[in-house]
Amino acid sequence: GDRAIPTQYPTLMQSAPTNASLISPMCKEEDVCLKASYGEKSGMRAGEKKKFRRQRNSCRKKQKKRKKIRETQHLYELTSSMLAMQFNDILAKFAPTKEEQQQLQSQIQEVVKKINVKGATVLVGGSGGKNTWLKGTHDVDLYVMFNYKQYQHKSDQSADLLHAALKKSCTAIDRLHGSRDYFQIKKGQYTFEIVPILNIKNYKEAKNTTDLSQLHVTYVKKHANVVHEIRLAKIFARARSQFPSSMNE
């Protein structure tokens, strides 16, 4: 199927940083200096000749700077283009296909329907929510977000409330212990981890580190250009972990 990646790797194709004052069109004074040569103007006084010589030398220096910047920018764009093609080839092998994405979304919807907790909503988190997951990955995080005003002073009860709700609709549930207990259920080849958190709007409202999880998802969604960078980092980390331990040092 078609891969869910761009035709060009976005961040590498940005133009190199430039100095606008050096590559902008020549000002009137520079134009005069470059067109005229020393001694062309008759009757030029010694002081005028000295001033004109300084202007001419200044123009020549600016010309050299412009040339160097153009050459550097061209080399940067050429290198970036080559790297972009290589990275796109790598992403094409590991990014999930549209068919895989549709299959995942279908499984998520079925599980979300089973989570019915009063005063809480469900958010797809982790790599599934950020769209940074890799082909062949079958782990899904679901955040059950409890109303902040209602549960800010009793967030320690959220795990028990979620557990009671899951028991009504799911048969096999594993309760895992952490800074706040969370739950794991399996559906086909997928493993869902269901995490109770407070629905916070600011990191200062967090009562537990898990409450910050939704903010991670929000950040990545607002900065979509980092999605493929995260995928590449995961690919390289996965490749590194496959080397013998002696080569990881």
Coordinates of C-alpha atoms in Angstrom, one line a residue:
G1 CA 0.0 0.0 0.0
D2 CA 1.0 3.6 -0.2
R3 CA 3.3 4.8 2.6
A4 CA 2.2 7.7 4.8
I5 CA 5.3 9.7 4.3
P6 CA 6.0 13.0 2.3
T7 CA 7.8 13.0 -1.0
Q8 CA 10.5 15.0 0.5
Y9 CA 12.0 15.0 4.0
P10 CA 10.8 18.4 5.3
T11 CA 13.4 19.7 7.7
L12 CA 16.4 18.9 5.5
M13 CA 15.1 20.8 2.5
Q14 CA 15.0 24.1 4.2
S15 CA 17.3 26.7 2.6
A16 CA 20.6 27.4 4.3
P17 CA 20.8 30.4 6.6
T18 CA 21.7 33.5 4.7
N19 CA 22.7 37.1 5.4
A20 CA 20.2 39.2 3.6
S21 CA 22.4 42.3 3.7
L22 CA 25.1 40.5 1.7
I23 CA 23.0 38.9 -1.0
S24 CA 20.5 41.7 -1.5
P25 CA 20.6 43.7 -4.7
M26 CA 23.5 46.2 -5.0
C27 CA 22.8 49.7 -3.6
K28 CA 23.2 52.8 -5.7
E29 CA 26.6 53.6 -4.3
E30 CA 27.9 50.1 -5.0
D31 CA 26.6 50.2 -8.5
V32 CA 28.5 53.4 -9.2
C33 CA 31.7 52.0 -7.7
L34 CA 31.6 48.8 -9.8
K35 CA 30.9 50.5 -13.1
A36 CA 33.5 53.2 -12.7
S37 CA 37.2 52.6 -12.5
Y38 CA 39.9 54.6 -10.8
G39 CA 40.9 57.6 -12.8
E40 CA 37.9 57.7 -15.1
K41 CA 36.5 60.9 -13.6
S42 CA 38.6 63.8 -14.7
G43 CA 39.5 66.5 -12.3
M44 CA 39.1 64.2 -9.3
R45 CA 40.9 65.6 -6.3
A46 CA 43.3 63.5 -4.1
G47 CA 40.8 63.3 -1.3
E48 CA 38.1 62.2 -3.7
K49 CA 40.4 59.6 -5.2
K50 CA 41.1 58.2 -1.8
K51 CA 37.4 58.0 -0.9
F52 CA 36.6 56.4 -4.2
R53 CA 39.4 53.8 -3.7
R54 CA 37.9 52.9 -0.3
Q55 CA 34.4 52.5 -1.9
R56 CA 35.8 50.3 -4.7
N57 CA 37.7 48.1 -2.3
S58 CA 34.6 47.7 -0.1
C59 CA 32.5 46.7 -3.1
R60 CA 35.0 44.1 -4.1
K61 CA 35.0 42.6 -0.6
K62 CA 31.2 42.4 -0.7
Q63 CA 31.3 40.7 -4.0
K64 CA 33.6 38.0 -2.6
K65 CA 31.3 37.5 0.4
R66 CA 28.3 37.1 -2.0
K67 CA 30.1 34.6 -4.1
K68 CA 31.2 32.6 -1.0
I69 CA 27.6 32.6 0.4
R70 CA 26.2 31.4 -2.9
E71 CA 28.7 28.6 -3.2
T72 CA 28.0 27.5 0.5
Q73 CA 24.3 27.7 0.0
H74 CA 24.5 25.6 -3.2
L75 CA 26.6 23.0 -1.4
Y76 CA 24.2 22.9 1.5
E77 CA 21.1 22.4 -0.7
L78 CA 22.9 19.7 -2.8
T79 CA 23.9 17.8 0.4
S80 CA 20.4 18.2 1.9
S81 CA 18.8 16.9 -1.2
M82 CA 21.0 13.8 -1.2
L83 CA 20.3 13.1 2.5
A84 CA 16.6 13.7 2.0
M85 CA 16.4 11.0 -0.7
Q86 CA 18.3 8.6 1.6
F87 CA 16.0 9.3 4.6
N88 CA 12.9 8.9 2.4
D89 CA 14.1 5.5 1.3
I90 CA 14.6 4.5 4.9
L91 CA 11.2 5.8 6.0
A92 CA 9.4 4.1 3.1
K93 CA 10.6 0.7 4.5
F94 CA 9.4 1.3 8.1
A95 CA 6.5 3.7 7.9
P96 CA 3.1 2.0 8.3
T97 CA 1.0 1.6 5.1
K98 CA -2.5 3.1 4.8
E99 CA -3.9 -0.4 5.2
E100 CA -2.1 -0.9 8.5
Q101 CA -3.2 2.5 9.7
Q102 CA -6.8 1.8 8.9
Q103 CA -6.6 -1.6 10.6
L104 CA -5.1 0.0 13.7
Q105 CA -7.8 2.7 13.8
S106 CA -10.5 0.0 13.5
Q107 CA -9.1 -1.9 16.5
I108 CA -8.8 1.3 18.6
Q109 CA -12.4 2.3 18.0
E110 CA -13.6 -1.2 19.1
V111 CA -11.6 -0.9 22.4
V112 CA -12.5 2.7 23.1
K113 CA -16.2 1.7 22.9
K114 CA -15.6 -0.6 25.8
I115 CA -14.3 2.1 28.0
N116 CA -17.2 3.8 29.7
V117 CA -16.1 5.9 32.8
K118 CA -18.3 8.7 34.1
G119 CA -16.5 12.0 34.0
A120 CA -13.7 10.8 31.7
T121 CA -12.8 10.8 28.0
V122 CA -10.4 8.7 26.0
L123 CA -7.4 9.9 24.1
V124 CA -5.2 7.8 21.8
G125 CA -1.7 8.4 23.1
G126 CA 1.8 7.1 22.6
S127 CA 3.1 6.6 19.1
G128 CA -0.4 5.9 17.8
G129 CA -1.7 9.2 18.9
K130 CA 1.4 11.1 17.7
N131 CA 1.5 9.1 14.4
T132 CA 5.1 8.2 15.0
W133 CA 4.7 4.4 15.2
L134 CA 6.6 2.0 12.9
K135 CA 5.5 -0.8 10.7
G136 CA 5.0 -4.0 12.6
T137 CA 4.3 -2.2 15.9
H138 CA 1.3 -3.4 17.8
D139 CA 1.4 -1.6 21.1
V140 CA -1.3 1.1 21.7
D141 CA -1.6 3.5 24.6
L142 CA -5.0 4.8 25.5
Y143 CA -5.3 7.6 28.0
V144 CA -8.5 7.8 30.1
M145 CA -8.7 11.4 31.1
F146 CA -10.6 12.2 34.2
N147 CA -12.2 15.6 34.6
Y148 CA -9.7 17.8 36.5
K149 CA -12.1 19.8 38.6
Q150 CA -14.0 16.6 39.7
Y151 CA -10.9 14.4 40.4
Q152 CA -8.0 16.7 41.2
H153 CA -8.2 15.9 44.9
K154 CA -9.0 12.2 44.4
S155 CA -6.8 11.3 41.5
D156 CA -5.5 8.3 43.5
Q157 CA -9.0 6.7 43.0
S158 CA -8.8 6.9 39.2
A159 CA -7.2 3.5 38.7
D160 CA -9.8 1.8 40.8
L161 CA -12.6 3.5 39.0
L162 CA -11.2 2.6 35.6
H163 CA -10.6 -1.0 36.7
A164 CA -14.2 -1.3 37.8
A165 CA -15.4 0.0 34.4
L166 CA -13.2 -2.3 32.4
K167 CA -14.4 -5.3 34.3
K168 CA -17.9 -4.7 32.9
S169 CA -16.9 -4.9 29.3
C170 CA -13.5 -6.8 29.2
T171 CA -12.8 -10.4 30.3
A172 CA -9.0 -10.6 30.5
I173 CA -7.5 -7.5 32.2
D174 CA -4.0 -7.3 33.6
R175 CA -3.4 -4.6 36.3
L176 CA 0.1 -3.3 36.2
H177 CA 1.7 -1.3 39.0
G178 CA 3.4 2.0 38.5
S179 CA 3.4 5.5 39.9
R180 CA -0.3 5.1 39.1
D181 CA -1.7 1.7 38.2
Y182 CA -2.7 1.1 34.6
F183 CA -4.2 -1.8 32.7
Q184 CA -3.4 -4.0 29.8
I185 CA -5.7 -6.0 27.5
K186 CA -4.9 -7.9 24.3
K187 CA -7.0 -7.9 21.2
G188 CA -5.7 -10.1 18.4
Q189 CA -2.2 -9.0 17.6
Y190 CA -2.5 -5.7 19.4
T191 CA -1.7 -4.9 23.1
F192 CA -3.6 -2.0 24.6
E193 CA -2.3 -0.2 27.7
I194 CA -5.1 1.8 29.3
V195 CA -3.7 4.6 31.5
P196 CA -5.8 6.8 33.9
I197 CA -4.7 10.4 33.9
L198 CA -6.1 13.8 34.8
N199 CA -7.3 16.0 32.0
I200 CA -4.9 18.9 32.6
K201 CA -4.4 22.0 30.5
N202 CA -1.1 23.0 32.1
Y203 CA 1.8 21.0 33.4
K204 CA 1.5 22.7 36.8
E205 CA -1.8 20.9 37.3
A206 CA -0.3 17.5 37.1
K207 CA -0.6 15.3 40.2
N208 CA 1.4 12.5 38.7
T209 CA 4.0 12.2 35.9
T210 CA 1.5 10.2 33.8
D211 CA -0.8 13.3 33.7
L212 CA 1.8 14.9 31.5
S213 CA 1.4 12.2 28.8
Q214 CA -1.4 14.0 26.9
L215 CA 0.8 17.2 26.6
H216 CA 3.3 15.1 24.7
V217 CA 0.7 14.2 22.2
T218 CA -0.5 17.7 21.9
Y219 CA 3.0 19.0 21.3
V220 CA 3.8 16.6 18.5
K221 CA 0.5 17.2 16.8
K222 CA 1.2 21.0 16.8
H223 CA 4.7 20.3 15.4
A224 CA 4.0 17.8 12.7
N225 CA 7.4 18.4 11.1
V226 CA 9.1 16.3 13.9
V227 CA 7.0 13.2 13.2
H228 CA 9.5 11.8 10.6
E229 CA 12.5 12.8 12.7
I230 CA 11.1 10.8 15.6
R231 CA 10.5 7.8 13.3
L232 CA 14.1 8.0 12.0
A233 CA 15.4 8.1 15.6
K234 CA 13.3 5.0 16.4
I235 CA 14.6 3.2 13.4
F236 CA 18.3 4.0 14.2
A237 CA 17.7 3.0 17.9
R238 CA 16.1 -0.3 16.8
A239 CA 19.0 -1.0 14.4
R240 CA 21.5 -0.2 17.2
S241 CA 19.8 -2.6 19.6
Q242 CA 20.3 -5.4 17.1
F243 CA 24.1 -5.2 17.2
P244 CA 26.2 -7.3 19.6
S245 CA 26.5 -5.7 23.0
S246 CA 30.2 -5.1 22.5
M247 CA 29.4 -2.8 19.5
N248 CA 26.9 -0.8 21.5
E249 CA 29.5 0.7 23.7

